[in-house]
Structures are given as C-alpha cells and as structure tokens.
Short mmCIF file of C-alpha atoms in Angstrom, two decimals:
data_model
loop_
_atom_site.label_atom_id
_atom_site.label_comp_id
_atom_site.label_asym_id
_atom_site.label_seq_id
_atom_site.Cartn_x
_atom_site.Cartn_y
_atom_site.Cartn_z
CA ALA A 1 190.16 95.56 193.17
CA SER A 2 189.34 99.16 193.61
CA ILE A 3 186.29 101.16 194.58
CA VAL A 4 185.43 103.99 192.27
CA ASP A 5 182.69 106.56 192.84
CA VAL A 6 180.57 107.05 189.76
CA ASP A 7 177.96 109.77 189.36
CA LEU A 8 174.99 108.43 187.44
CA ASP A 9 172.43 110.91 186.22
CA LEU A 10 169.11 109.27 185.38
CA PRO A 11 166.58 111.31 183.47
CA PRO A 12 163.34 111.72 185.38
CA VAL A 13 160.64 109.32 184.27
CA HIS A 14 157.07 110.33 185.00
CA ALA A 15 154.86 107.26 184.65
CA VAL A 16 151.69 106.38 186.47
CA GLU A 17 149.41 103.42 185.73
CA ALA A 18 145.80 102.73 186.65
CA ARG A 19 143.38 99.83 186.28
CA ILE A 20 139.79 99.30 187.42
CA GLU A 21 138.37 96.10 188.86
CA PRO A 22 135.76 94.88 188.03
CA ALA A 23 135.61 96.15 184.46
CA SER A 24 131.79 96.25 184.51
CA VAL A 25 129.16 96.45 187.24
CA THR A 26 125.40 95.92 186.94
CA ALA A 27 123.47 97.99 189.49
CA GLY A 28 120.57 100.36 189.98
CA ARG A 29 121.17 103.99 190.86
CA SER A 30 124.76 103.73 192.07
CA ALA A 31 127.75 101.42 191.69
CA SER A 32 131.22 101.08 193.12
CA PHE A 33 134.51 100.13 191.45
CA GLY A 34 137.98 99.50 192.82
CA MET A 35 140.90 101.25 191.16
CA LEU A 36 144.59 100.46 191.60
CA VAL A 37 146.94 103.40 190.92
CA GLU A 38 150.70 102.78 190.72
CA ASN A 39 153.61 105.18 190.25
CA ALA A 40 155.80 103.28 187.76
CA GLY A 41 158.24 106.18 187.32
CA ASN A 42 161.33 107.24 189.25
CA THR A 43 159.94 110.58 190.48
CA PRO A 44 157.16 111.37 192.94
CA TRP A 45 153.74 111.90 191.34
CA THR A 46 151.03 114.15 192.73
CA GLY A 47 147.65 114.55 191.10
CA ARG A 48 143.91 114.07 191.22
CA LEU A 49 141.30 111.77 189.75
CA VAL A 50 138.66 112.92 187.28
CA GLY A 51 135.78 110.90 185.82
CA SER A 52 133.68 111.34 182.71
CA ASP A 53 131.02 109.59 180.67
CA GLU A 54 129.81 110.16 177.11
CA GLU A 55 126.45 111.66 178.12
CA GLY A 56 127.68 113.67 181.09
CA LYS A 57 124.97 112.22 183.36
CA VAL A 58 127.14 110.22 185.78
CA ARG A 59 128.48 111.75 189.00
CA PHE A 60 131.83 110.44 190.26
CA ALA A 61 133.24 110.29 193.79
CA PHE A 62 136.79 109.12 194.56
CA ALA A 63 138.17 108.11 197.94
CA PRO A 64 140.82 109.49 198.17
CA ASP A 65 140.47 112.04 195.36
CA ASN A 66 143.96 113.58 195.60
CA LEU A 67 147.00 111.30 195.27
CA ASP A 68 150.61 111.69 196.33
CA LEU A 69 152.68 108.65 195.29
CA ALA A 70 156.38 108.00 195.77
CA PRO A 71 158.26 106.06 193.07
CA GLY A 72 157.10 102.43 193.04
CA GLU A 73 154.22 103.12 195.43
CA HIS A 74 150.67 101.96 194.68
CA LEU A 75 147.31 102.89 196.18
CA ALA A 76 143.79 101.46 196.08
CA VAL A 77 141.07 104.01 195.32
CA GLU A 78 137.31 103.54 195.61
CA VAL A 79 135.37 104.91 192.64
CA ALA A 80 131.67 105.49 193.36
CA VAL A 81 129.38 106.42 190.48
CA LYS A 82 125.76 107.57 190.58
CA ALA A 83 123.25 108.31 187.82
CA ARG A 84 119.52 108.77 187.49
CA ARG A 85 117.68 105.56 186.50
CA ARG A 86 115.19 105.18 183.69
CA MET A 87 111.68 104.16 184.74
CA PHE A 88 111.09 101.47 182.07
CA GLY A 89 113.14 99.53 179.57
CA THR A 90 116.27 97.43 179.42
CA LEU A 91 119.77 97.78 180.83
CA LEU A 92 121.43 101.08 179.98
CA VAL A 93 125.12 100.78 179.10
CA ARG A 94 127.17 103.68 180.46
CA PRO A 95 130.87 103.63 179.41
CA LEU A 96 132.99 105.38 182.04
CA LYS A 97 136.46 106.88 181.81
CA THR A 98 138.61 107.75 184.83
CA MET A 99 141.68 109.89 184.35
CA LEU A 100 144.70 110.69 186.49
CA VAL A 101 145.64 114.34 186.03
CA ALA A 102 148.93 115.63 187.44
CA ASP A 103 148.79 118.67 189.69
CA GLY A 104 149.31 121.94 187.88
CA THR A 105 147.86 120.71 184.58
CA PRO A 106 144.39 121.61 183.32
CA THR A 107 141.76 118.88 183.07
CA ASP A 108 141.44 119.23 179.30
CA THR A 109 145.12 118.32 178.67
CA GLU A 110 146.38 114.79 178.10
CA PRO A 111 145.94 112.83 181.36
CA SER A 112 148.80 110.93 182.93
CA ALA A 113 146.79 107.67 182.81
CA THR A 114 143.27 106.50 182.05
CA ALA A 115 141.17 103.50 183.00
CA ASN A 116 137.86 102.48 181.49
CA ALA A 117 134.89 100.70 183.03
CA THR A 118 131.25 100.01 182.17
CA PHE A 119 128.23 100.76 184.36
CA LEU A 120 125.24 98.61 183.32
CA GLN A 121 122.30 100.42 184.87
CA LYS A 122 119.02 98.62 185.55
CA PRO A 123 115.72 100.49 185.08
CA VAL A 124 113.24 100.84 187.95
CA LEU A 125 110.78 98.49 186.19
CA GLY A 126 112.42 96.04 183.83
CA ARG A 127 110.84 94.03 181.05
CA ALA A 128 110.08 91.11 183.36
CA ALA A 129 108.16 93.32 185.81
CA LEU A 130 106.19 94.93 182.98
CA SER A 131 105.33 91.50 181.55
CA LEU A 132 104.15 90.35 184.97
CA LEU A 133 101.96 93.45 185.37
CA GLY A 134 100.40 92.84 181.94
CA LEU A 135 99.73 89.20 182.78
CA MET A 136 98.11 90.17 186.09
CA ALA A 137 95.87 92.71 184.31
CA ALA A 138 94.76 90.07 181.79
CA VAL A 139 93.99 87.56 184.57
CA THR A 140 92.01 90.22 186.47
CA VAL A 141 89.87 91.06 183.42
CA PHE A 142 89.26 87.35 182.78
CA ALA A 143 88.22 86.80 186.43
CA LEU A 144 85.78 89.76 186.28
CA VAL A 145 84.15 88.44 183.09
CA ILE A 146 83.77 84.94 184.56
CA THR A 147 82.34 86.33 187.82
CA TYR A 148 79.78 88.45 185.95
CA ALA A 149 78.72 85.51 183.77
CA PHE A 150 78.34 83.14 186.73
CA SER A 151 76.34 85.69 188.76
CA GLY A 152 73.74 85.74 185.95
CA VAL A 153 73.58 81.93 185.93
CA VAL A 154 73.18 81.81 189.72
CA GLY A 155 70.34 84.38 189.55
CA ARG A 156 68.47 82.32 186.93
CA SER A 157 68.99 79.05 188.75
CA ALA A 158 67.59 80.57 191.99
CA ALA A 159 64.39 81.57 190.12
CA ASP A 160 64.14 78.06 188.60
CA ARG A 161 64.63 76.49 192.05
CA ASP A 162 61.79 78.61 193.53
CA LEU A 163 59.47 77.56 190.68
CA ALA A 164 60.35 73.90 191.17
CA LEU A 165 59.59 74.20 194.91
CA GLN A 166 56.19 75.74 194.16
CA VAL A 167 55.36 72.91 191.72
CA ALA A 168 56.41 70.29 194.27
CA GLN A 169 54.29 71.89 196.98
CA ALA A 170 51.30 71.99 194.62
CA GLU A 171 51.68 68.27 193.84
CA GLN A 172 51.86 67.42 197.54
CA ALA A 173 48.72 69.38 198.24
CA GLY A 174 46.94 67.08 195.80
CA ASN A 175 44.28 68.04 193.36
CA ALA A 176 42.83 70.83 195.32
CA SER A 177 40.10 72.78 193.68
CA THR A 178 41.40 76.02 194.90
CA GLY A 179 44.36 77.79 193.45
CA SER A 180 45.33 80.81 191.58
CA SER A 181 47.01 81.35 188.34
CA SER A 182 47.81 84.21 186.08
CA LEU A 183 48.90 84.75 182.56
CA ALA A 184 50.42 87.85 181.16
CA GLY A 185 51.97 88.77 177.87
CA THR A 186 51.55 90.62 174.63
#
C-alpha cells in the first residue's frame, strides 16, 4: 500500500437553481410567494433577483434581494408582488417570472435561473357582489311599487269606512225628519 498525492483539477461549474412555492396564489392587491434558491455548482455564486410580468404592471420585492451562496448552499427568499386591482370583473391571471442574474451581467442577458408563478388577482367587486347588488335593487323597486299601491288602497278604504260610520249613525238616529244631503255632478 502506498499513499500518492494526486492533483485533480475540476473545471468550475456555475449552476444555480430556483423554485417557487406555491406555484399560484389568489389574492387582492398583493401576494407573497416563497422561493428556494440553491447553488448546485462547485463555485460561489453572487447575484440578484429580478421579477417581470407580461404587462409590466406588477411590482416585485425580494427579501433578501442580493444573494451570496457558497457551493451546495441554499436560501429561502420571500417574493412579494403588488399590482393595481380592477374594479369589476373576474379573476385576472398574471403570469410572473423571477430570474436570478449573476453579478456583473446586465439584466437583459440570459439569467442564471428562472422560476415561474401565477398571481390570480381578484377584482374589488366580483361577479357575486354585482349580482347581489342587482338583486337588492330589484327587490327595492318591487317594495316601492307595492308600498305605493297599498297606500292608495288604504286611502280608499279609510273613506269607505267613514261613509259606513255615517250610514250607521243615521240608522241609529232613526227616521228623523231632519237631515241634509247634496248631489253634485255633471
């Protein structure tokens, strides 16, 4: 048996991986994702996170936003997104893309890794709320029509009641020779 020193030169491997959990979130104005970033290479990796969406209307915030990972190291990153909500309608699907860009490279070059997620954004007033408002308006109109119709019936029945009371009082008084009557018309 002998011990021999061997020099082994490994080529540097730059590899970083990222994944987002959960893949989709349904929320209102803002949402939060968890992102796991891992240096799968054999060299240290230093870079930053960048986010984008197809419409350019989503703002991204990363905590932490700059990464410095040793080989084999992994880090959990919070990804917070925020976008303006629509007032009416259905869920708005916003596909999101987060990219890991190595330090010293421009943002428009090929990123070191990407991870995709979906932000399902709820409107301020959804279809259910609009349907409920329409139903309440219909019930209100119906109640006003019924109230107006019944007020006319109550007014007529009060006049009929007064006439019936006058007739009853006249019958109780007997056949008195005095009385007054009037007739008008055209």
